[in-house]
PDB file of C-alpha atoms in Angstrom:
ATOM      1  CA  MET A   1     -74.595   6.215-111.694  1.00 67.00           C
ATOM      2  CA  PRO A   2     -71.568   4.223-110.386  1.00 77.00           C
ATOM      3  CA  VAL A   3     -68.329   6.100-109.616  1.00 87.00           C
ATOM      4  CA  PRO A   4     -65.829   5.540-112.444  1.00 92.00           C
ATOM      5  CA  LEU A   5     -63.077   3.003-111.757  1.00 95.00           C
ATOM      6  CA  ILE A   6     -59.399   3.051-112.396  1.00 95.00           C
ATOM      7  CA  ILE A   7     -57.493  -0.292-112.297  1.00 95.00           C
ATOM      8  CA  ALA A   8     -54.041  -0.094-110.740  1.00 94.00           C
ATOM      9  CA  VAL A   9     -51.973  -2.741-112.544  1.00 91.00           C
ATOM     10  CA  GLY A  10     -49.492  -4.550-110.250  1.00 85.00           C
ATOM     11  CA  GLY A  11     -46.965  -7.268-111.136  1.00 76.00           C
ATOM     12  CA  SER A  12     -47.259  -8.941-114.514  1.00 74.00           C
ATOM     13  CA  GLY A  13     -50.714  -7.483-115.270  1.00 80.00           C
ATOM     14  CA  ARG A  14     -52.374 -10.952-115.691  1.00 87.00           C
ATOM     15  CA  HIS A  15     -54.663 -10.513-112.675  1.00 90.00           C
ATOM     16  CA  ALA A  16     -55.490  -6.981-113.892  1.00 90.00           C
ATOM     17  CA  ARG A  17     -56.743  -8.461-117.177  1.00 90.00           C
ATOM     18  CA  VAL A  18     -59.069 -10.748-115.170  1.00 94.00           C
ATOM     19  CA  VAL A  19     -60.568  -7.870-113.195  1.00 94.00           C
ATOM     20  CA  LEU A  20     -60.851  -5.681-116.241  1.00 93.00           C
ATOM     21  CA  GLU A  21     -62.880  -8.261-118.065  1.00 94.00           C
ATOM     22  CA  ALA A  22     -65.160  -8.795-115.001  1.00 96.00           C
ATOM     23  CA  ALA A  23     -65.698  -5.019-114.795  1.00 95.00           C
ATOM     24  CA  ASP A  24     -66.597  -4.841-118.497  1.00 93.00           C
ATOM     25  CA  LEU A  25     -69.030  -7.785-118.083  1.00 95.00           C
ATOM     26  CA  ALA A  26     -70.563  -6.147-115.007  1.00 95.00           C
ATOM     27  CA  GLY A  27     -71.085  -2.978-116.929  1.00 94.00           C
ATOM     28  CA  LEU A  28     -68.982  -0.889-114.606  1.00 95.00           C
ATOM     29  CA  PRO A  29     -67.482   2.460-115.960  1.00 93.00           C
ATOM     30  CA  VAL A  30     -63.754   2.054-116.241  1.00 93.00           C
ATOM     31  CA  ARG A  31     -61.881   5.281-116.976  1.00 92.00           C
ATOM     32  CA  GLY A  32     -58.502   3.590-117.587  1.00 92.00           C
ATOM     33  CA  VAL A  33     -55.584   1.870-115.945  1.00 93.00           C
ATOM     34  CA  LEU A  34     -52.448   2.835-114.156  1.00 94.00           C
ATOM     35  CA  ALA A  35     -49.386   0.763-115.056  1.00 90.00           C
ATOM     36  CA  ASP A  36     -45.676   1.209-114.823  1.00 89.00           C
ATOM     37  CA  ALA A  37     -44.812  -1.233-117.591  1.00 79.00           C
ATOM     38  CA  VAL A  38     -47.038   0.325-120.305  1.00 76.00           C
ATOM     39  CA  PRO A  39     -46.555   3.844-121.631  1.00 74.00           C
ATOM     40  CA  PRO A  40     -49.271   6.528-120.979  1.00 80.00           C
ATOM     41  CA  GLY A  41     -51.789   6.661-123.783  1.00 73.00           C
ATOM     42  CA  ALA A  42     -51.239   3.054-124.830  1.00 75.00           C
ATOM     43  CA  ALA A  43     -54.071   0.526-124.868  1.00 77.00           C
ATOM     44  CA  PHE A  44     -54.428  -2.099-122.194  1.00 77.00           C
ATOM     45  CA  LEU A  45     -56.705  -5.110-122.903  1.00 69.00           C
ATOM     46  CA  GLY A  46     -58.357  -3.617-125.886  1.00 73.00           C
ATOM     47  CA  SER A  47     -59.792  -0.119-125.420  1.00 77.00           C
ATOM     48  CA  HIS A  48     -58.677   0.678-121.889  1.00 87.00           C
ATOM     49  CA  ARG A  49     -56.249   3.533-121.914  1.00 89.00           C
ATOM     50  CA  VAL A  50     -53.207   3.837-119.676  1.00 91.00           C
ATOM     51  CA  LEU A  51     -53.490   7.075-117.757  1.00 92.00           C
ATOM     52  CA  GLY A  52     -50.001   6.981-116.246  1.00 91.00           C
ATOM     53  CA  GLY A  53     -47.872   5.053-113.842  1.00 93.00           C
ATOM     54  CA  LEU A  54     -48.591   3.931-110.267  1.00 94.00           C
ATOM     55  CA  ASP A  55     -47.098   7.199-109.028  1.00 94.00           C
ATOM     56  CA  ARG A  56     -50.530   8.633-109.845  1.00 95.00           C
ATOM     57  CA  LEU A  57     -51.893   6.859-106.969  1.00 95.00           C
ATOM     58  CA  ARG A  58     -50.721   9.990-105.128  1.00 95.00           C
ATOM     59  CA  ASP A  59     -52.614  12.291-107.469  1.00 95.00           C
ATOM     60  CA  ARG A  60     -55.398  13.598-105.256  1.00 95.00           C
ATOM     61  CA  SER A  61     -57.290  15.212-108.135  1.00 94.00           C
ATOM     62  CA  LEU A  62     -57.461  11.845-109.867  1.00 94.00           C
ATOM     63  CA  LEU A  63     -58.389   9.943-106.732  1.00 94.00           C
ATOM     64  CA  HIS A  64     -61.232  12.412-105.999  1.00 93.00           C
ATOM     65  CA  SER A  65     -62.891  11.602-109.345  1.00 93.00           C
ATOM     66  CA  CYS A  66     -62.545   7.819-109.374  1.00 94.00           C
ATOM     67  CA  HIS A  67     -62.364   4.758-107.147  1.00 97.00           C
ATOM     68  CA  VAL A  68     -59.330   2.578-107.620  1.00 96.00           C
ATOM     69  CA  HIS A  69     -59.449  -1.265-107.895  1.00 96.00           C
ATOM     70  CA  LEU A  70     -56.259  -3.123-106.973  1.00 95.00           C
ATOM     71  CA  GLY A  71     -55.365  -5.094-110.074  1.00 92.00           C
ATOM     72  CA  ALA A  72     -52.727  -7.243-108.405  1.00 91.00           C
ATOM     73  CA  GLY A  73     -52.732 -10.750-107.193  1.00 89.00           C
ATOM     74  CA  ASP A  74     -49.891 -10.322-104.789  1.00 88.00           C
ATOM     75  CA  GLN A  75     -51.138  -9.481-101.266  1.00 87.00           C
ATOM     76  CA  ALA A  76     -48.162  -7.272-100.367  1.00 90.00           C
ATOM     77  CA  VAL A  77     -48.582  -5.254-103.506  1.00 91.00           C
ATOM     78  CA  ARG A  78     -52.340  -4.830-102.926  1.00 91.00           C
ATOM     79  CA  ARG A  79     -51.712  -3.701 -99.347  1.00 92.00           C
ATOM     80  CA  SER A  80     -49.034  -1.187-100.394  1.00 93.00           C
ATOM     81  CA  MET A  81     -51.341   0.260-103.113  1.00 93.00           C
ATOM     82  CA  ALA A  82     -54.256   0.519-100.670  1.00 95.00           C
ATOM     83  CA  ARG A  83     -52.122   2.294 -98.139  1.00 95.00           C
ATOM     84  CA  THR A  84     -50.987   4.848-100.775  1.00 96.00           C
ATOM     85  CA  ILE A  85     -54.562   5.413-101.989  1.00 96.00           C
ATOM     86  CA  TRP A  86     -55.894   5.954 -98.485  1.00 96.00           C
ATOM     87  CA  GLU A  87     -53.053   8.249 -97.483  1.00 96.00           C
ATOM     88  CA  ASN A  88     -53.934  10.504-100.454  1.00 96.00           C
ATOM     89  CA  GLY A  89     -57.718  10.547 -99.739  1.00 96.00           C
ATOM     90  CA  GLY A  90     -58.807   8.022-102.304  1.00 96.00           C
ATOM     91  CA  GLN A  91     -61.239   5.128-102.057  1.00 96.00           C
ATOM     92  CA  LEU A  92     -61.104   1.511-103.237  1.00 97.00           C
ATOM     93  CA  GLY A  93     -63.547   0.258-105.888  1.00 96.00           C
ATOM     94  CA  THR A  94     -65.192  -3.220-105.740  1.00 97.00           C
ATOM     95  CA  ILE A  95     -65.618  -5.510-108.745  1.00 97.00           C
ATOM     96  CA  ILE A  96     -68.055  -8.472-108.669  1.00 98.00           C
ATOM     97  CA  HIS A  97     -68.144 -10.722-111.677  1.00 98.00           C
ATOM     98  CA  PRO A  98     -71.798 -11.117-112.846  1.00 98.00           C
ATOM     99  CA  ALA A  99     -71.260 -14.957-112.806  1.00 98.00           C
ATOM    100  CA  SER A 100     -70.529 -14.915-109.090  1.00 98.00           C
ATOM    101  CA  ILE A 101     -73.217 -15.594-106.421  1.00 98.00           C
ATOM    102  CA  VAL A 102     -73.422 -13.335-103.375  1.00 98.00           C
ATOM    103  CA  SER A 103     -75.992 -13.771-100.593  1.00 98.00           C
ATOM    104  CA  PRO A 104     -78.088 -10.543 -99.946  1.00 98.00           C
ATOM    105  CA  SER A 105     -77.091 -10.882 -96.326  1.00 98.00           C
ATOM    106  CA  ALA A 106     -73.343 -10.990 -97.020  1.00 98.00           C
ATOM    107  CA  THR A 107     -71.087  -7.949 -96.723  1.00 98.00           C
ATOM    108  CA  VAL A 108     -68.385  -7.293 -99.409  1.00 98.00           C
ATOM    109  CA  GLY A 109     -65.860  -4.677 -98.431  1.00 97.00           C
ATOM    110  CA  ALA A 110     -64.453  -1.944-100.678  1.00 96.00           C
ATOM    111  CA  GLY A 111     -61.756  -3.013-103.106  1.00 96.00           C
ATOM    112  CA  THR A 112     -62.734  -6.702-102.973  1.00 97.00           C
ATOM    113  CA  PHE A 113     -62.766  -8.788-106.147  1.00 97.00           C
ATOM    114  CA  LEU A 114     -65.088 -11.713-106.737  1.00 98.00           C
ATOM    115  CA  ALA A 115     -64.178 -13.759-109.815  1.00 98.00           C
ATOM    116  CA  ALA A 116     -66.456 -15.860-112.071  1.00 98.00           C
ATOM    117  CA  GLY A 117     -68.147 -18.658-110.105  1.00 98.00           C
ATOM    118  CA  ALA A 118     -67.212 -17.270-106.666  1.00 98.00           C
ATOM    119  CA  ILE A 119     -69.864 -17.926-104.000  1.00 98.00           C
ATOM    120  CA  VAL A 120     -70.289 -15.852-100.884  1.00 98.00           C
ATOM    121  CA  GLY A 121     -72.781 -17.330 -98.466  1.00 98.00           C
ATOM    122  CA  VAL A 122     -75.375 -16.136 -95.979  1.00 98.00           C
ATOM    123  CA  GLY A 123     -73.984 -13.759 -93.358  1.00 98.00           C
ATOM    124  CA  ALA A 124     -70.365 -13.843 -94.624  1.00 98.00           C
ATOM    125  CA  VAL A 125     -68.351 -10.717 -94.049  1.00 98.00           C
ATOM    126  CA  LEU A 126     -65.483  -9.823 -96.430  1.00 98.00           C
ATOM    127  CA  ALA A 127     -63.328  -6.842 -95.412  1.00 97.00           C
ATOM    128  CA  GLU A 128     -61.454  -4.535 -97.801  1.00 96.00           C
ATOM    129  CA  ALA A 129     -59.220  -5.695-100.636  1.00 95.00           C
ATOM    130  CA  CYS A 130     -60.129  -9.442-100.436  1.00 97.00           C
ATOM    131  CA  LEU A 131     -59.689 -11.676-103.480  1.00 97.00           C
ATOM    132  CA  VAL A 132     -62.056 -14.570-104.018  1.00 98.00           C
ATOM    133  CA  ASN A 133     -60.868 -16.362-107.139  1.00 97.00           C
ATOM    134  CA  THR A 134     -62.587 -18.409-109.827  1.00 97.00           C
ATOM    135  CA  GLY A 135     -64.997 -20.986-108.277  1.00 98.00           C
ATOM    136  CA  ALA A 136     -63.935 -20.324-104.718  1.00 98.00           C
ATOM    137  CA  SER A 137     -66.674 -20.681-102.027  1.00 98.00           C
ATOM    138  CA  ILE A 138     -66.964 -18.679 -98.850  1.00 98.00           C
ATOM    139  CA  ASP A 139     -69.715 -20.330 -96.824  1.00 98.00           C
ATOM    140  CA  HIS A 140     -72.212 -18.869 -94.247  1.00 98.00           C
ATOM    141  CA  ASP A 141     -70.960 -16.647 -91.494  1.00 98.00           C
ATOM    142  CA  CYS A 142     -67.281 -16.714 -92.594  1.00 98.00           C
ATOM    143  CA  ARG A 143     -65.215 -13.628 -91.902  1.00 98.00           C
ATOM    144  CA  LEU A 144     -62.307 -12.569 -94.167  1.00 98.00           C
ATOM    145  CA  ASP A 145     -60.212  -9.714 -92.811  1.00 97.00           C
ATOM    146  CA  PHE A 146     -58.167  -7.235 -94.879  1.00 96.00           C
ATOM    147  CA  GLY A 147     -56.447  -8.606 -97.997  1.00 95.00           C
ATOM    148  CA  VAL A 148     -57.432 -12.247 -97.614  1.00 97.00           C
ATOM    149  CA  SER A 149     -57.027 -14.313-100.797  1.00 97.00           C
ATOM    150  CA  ALA A 150     -58.957 -17.507-101.701  1.00 98.00           C
ATOM    151  CA  GLY A 151     -57.401 -19.282-104.696  1.00 97.00           C
ATOM    152  CA  PRO A 152     -59.398 -20.956-107.498  1.00 98.00           C
ATOM    153  CA  GLY A 153     -61.695 -23.675-106.148  1.00 98.00           C
ATOM    154  CA  ALA A 154     -60.872 -22.997-102.521  1.00 98.00           C
ATOM    155  CA  ARG A 155     -63.551 -24.011-100.001  1.00 98.00           C
ATOM    156  CA  LEU A 156     -64.209 -22.360 -96.671  1.00 98.00           C
ATOM    157  CA  ALA A 157     -66.978 -24.116 -94.629  1.00 98.00           C
ATOM    158  CA  GLY A 158     -69.228 -22.126 -92.334  1.00 96.00           C
ATOM    159  CA  SER A 159     -67.899 -19.692 -89.690  1.00 98.00           C
ATOM    160  CA  VAL A 160     -64.287 -19.776 -90.758  1.00 98.00           C
ATOM    161  CA  ARG A 161     -62.234 -16.730 -89.765  1.00 98.00           C
ATOM    162  CA  CYS A 162     -59.307 -15.675 -91.983  1.00 98.00           C
ATOM    163  CA  GLU A 163     -57.186 -12.939 -90.514  1.00 98.00           C
ATOM    164  CA  ASP A 164     -55.396 -10.179 -92.479  1.00 96.00           C
ATOM    165  CA  ASP A 165     -53.440 -11.269 -95.544  1.00 96.00           C
ATOM    166  CA  ALA A 166     -54.139 -15.001 -95.095  1.00 97.00           C
ATOM    167  CA  LEU A 167     -53.892 -17.071 -98.332  1.00 98.00           C
ATOM    168  CA  ILE A 168     -55.964 -20.124 -99.057  1.00 98.00           C
ATOM    169  CA  GLY A 169     -54.402 -21.952-102.032  1.00 97.00           C
ATOM    170  CA  LEU A 170     -55.976 -23.520-105.087  1.00 98.00           C
ATOM    171  CA  ASN A 171     -58.529 -26.245-104.197  1.00 98.00           C
ATOM    172  CA  ALA A 172     -57.692 -26.080-100.501  1.00 98.00           C
ATOM    173  CA  SER A 173     -60.510 -26.721 -97.933  1.00 98.00           C
ATOM    174  CA  VAL A 174     -60.979 -25.321 -94.437  1.00 98.00           C
ATOM    175  CA  LEU A 175     -63.400 -27.080 -92.054  1.00 98.00           C
ATOM    176  CA  GLN A 176     -66.098 -25.342 -90.205  1.00 98.00           C
ATOM    177  CA  GLY A 177     -65.364 -22.833 -87.447  1.00 98.00           C
ATOM    178  CA  LEU A 178     -61.592 -22.749 -87.806  1.00 98.00           C
ATOM    179  CA  ARG A 179     -59.279 -19.789 -87.719  1.00 98.00           C
ATOM    180  CA  ILE A 180     -56.492 -19.017 -90.225  1.00 98.00           C
ATOM    181  CA  GLY A 181     -54.104 -16.612 -88.629  1.00 98.00           C
ATOM    182  CA  ARG A 182     -52.727 -13.399 -90.030  1.00 97.00           C
ATOM    183  CA  GLY A 183     -50.431 -13.908 -92.999  1.00 96.00           C
ATOM    184  CA  ALA A 184     -50.773 -17.774 -92.842  1.00 97.00           C
ATOM    185  CA  ILE A 185     -50.655 -19.767 -96.079  1.00 97.00           C
ATOM    186  CA  VAL A 186     -52.768 -22.840 -96.694  1.00 98.00           C
ATOM    187  CA  GLY A 187     -51.107 -24.745 -99.553  1.00 97.00           C
ATOM    188  CA  ALA A 188     -52.890 -25.900-102.732  1.00 97.00           C
ATOM    189  CA  GLY A 189     -55.135 -28.932-102.163  1.00 97.00           C
ATOM    190  CA  ALA A 190     -54.658 -28.891 -98.372  1.00 97.00           C
ATOM    191  CA  VAL A 191     -57.482 -29.893 -96.022  1.00 98.00           C
ATOM    192  CA  VAL A 192     -57.385 -27.895 -92.831  1.00 98.00           C
ATOM    193  CA  THR A 193     -58.809 -29.604 -89.747  1.00 98.00           C
ATOM    194  CA  ARG A 194     -57.371 -27.405 -86.996  1.00 97.00           C
ATOM    195  CA  ASP A 195     -56.587 -23.697 -86.511  1.00 98.00           C
ATOM    196  CA  VAL A 196     -53.527 -22.372 -88.426  1.00 98.00           C
ATOM    197  CA  PRO A 197     -51.258 -20.055 -86.416  1.00 97.00           C
ATOM    198  CA  ALA A 198     -50.289 -16.594 -87.790  1.00 97.00           C
ATOM    199  CA  GLY A 199     -47.390 -16.550 -90.254  1.00 95.00           C
ATOM    200  CA  SER A 200     -47.290 -20.296 -90.698  1.00 96.00           C
ATOM    201  CA  THR A 201     -47.663 -22.468 -93.859  1.00 97.00           C
ATOM    202  CA  VAL A 202     -49.634 -25.784 -93.834  1.00 97.00           C
ATOM    203  CA  VAL A 203     -49.833 -28.286 -96.594  1.00 97.00           C
ATOM    204  CA  GLY A 204     -51.291 -31.811 -97.138  1.00 96.00           C
ATOM    205  CA  CYS A 205     -54.353 -33.715 -96.023  1.00 94.00           C
ATOM    206  CA  PRO A 206     -54.851 -33.312 -93.205  1.00 96.00           C
ATOM    207  CA  ALA A 207     -52.862 -30.057 -93.287  1.00 93.00           C
ATOM    208  CA  ARG A 208     -49.660 -30.053 -91.324  1.00 95.00           C
ATOM    209  CA  PRO A 209     -46.944 -27.271 -90.849  1.00 93.00           C
ATOM    210  CA  LEU A 210     -44.514 -27.163 -93.698  1.00 85.00           C
ATOM    211  CA  GLU A 211     -41.094 -28.513 -92.758  1.00 72.00           C
ATOM    212  CA  ARG A 212     -38.313 -26.127 -93.718  1.00 62.00           C
TER     213      ARG A 212
END
């Protein structure tokens, strides 16, 4: 029997709606949600009950009975939530949409979310709290470190390495064997043909550093 899940709602709650629907479709037991913007006891996305605010991420008794999924699209919010959960003895819960495709040889870390149509290829390794959005493809032997986000329709060719908190934008492509540095951003529709340094933003085809 799977461990019950709680969804921690961050930001506007739109991403949390996506993960809740995926959890329902996957048949995962969701005990409720934590949200600051909705009063306790209220309904969130139909029948899901709000159990309290995000301060309950410090509630050790709650954390010991459930795993928590990070229902936030913003990477900084997800990282902050994860740190609070871990500091209080909790564990992250993973949600994989039943319409995604995951190789049996791939590794999907705790707290990661795979949306509808996401593909994770042979030998790929996804660390904790990654977000692979609708229709994104993570090809063979890629490695995504903590908190990496791949936007809808993003394409990572084989053996790409994305370091912590890197963001690959909507419909962006990264060619085989490249490295995307920690906290780097690949803009929507970009085609990356060389390594991207940590903390930088690249856009265009071929991708170039964004001029500020």
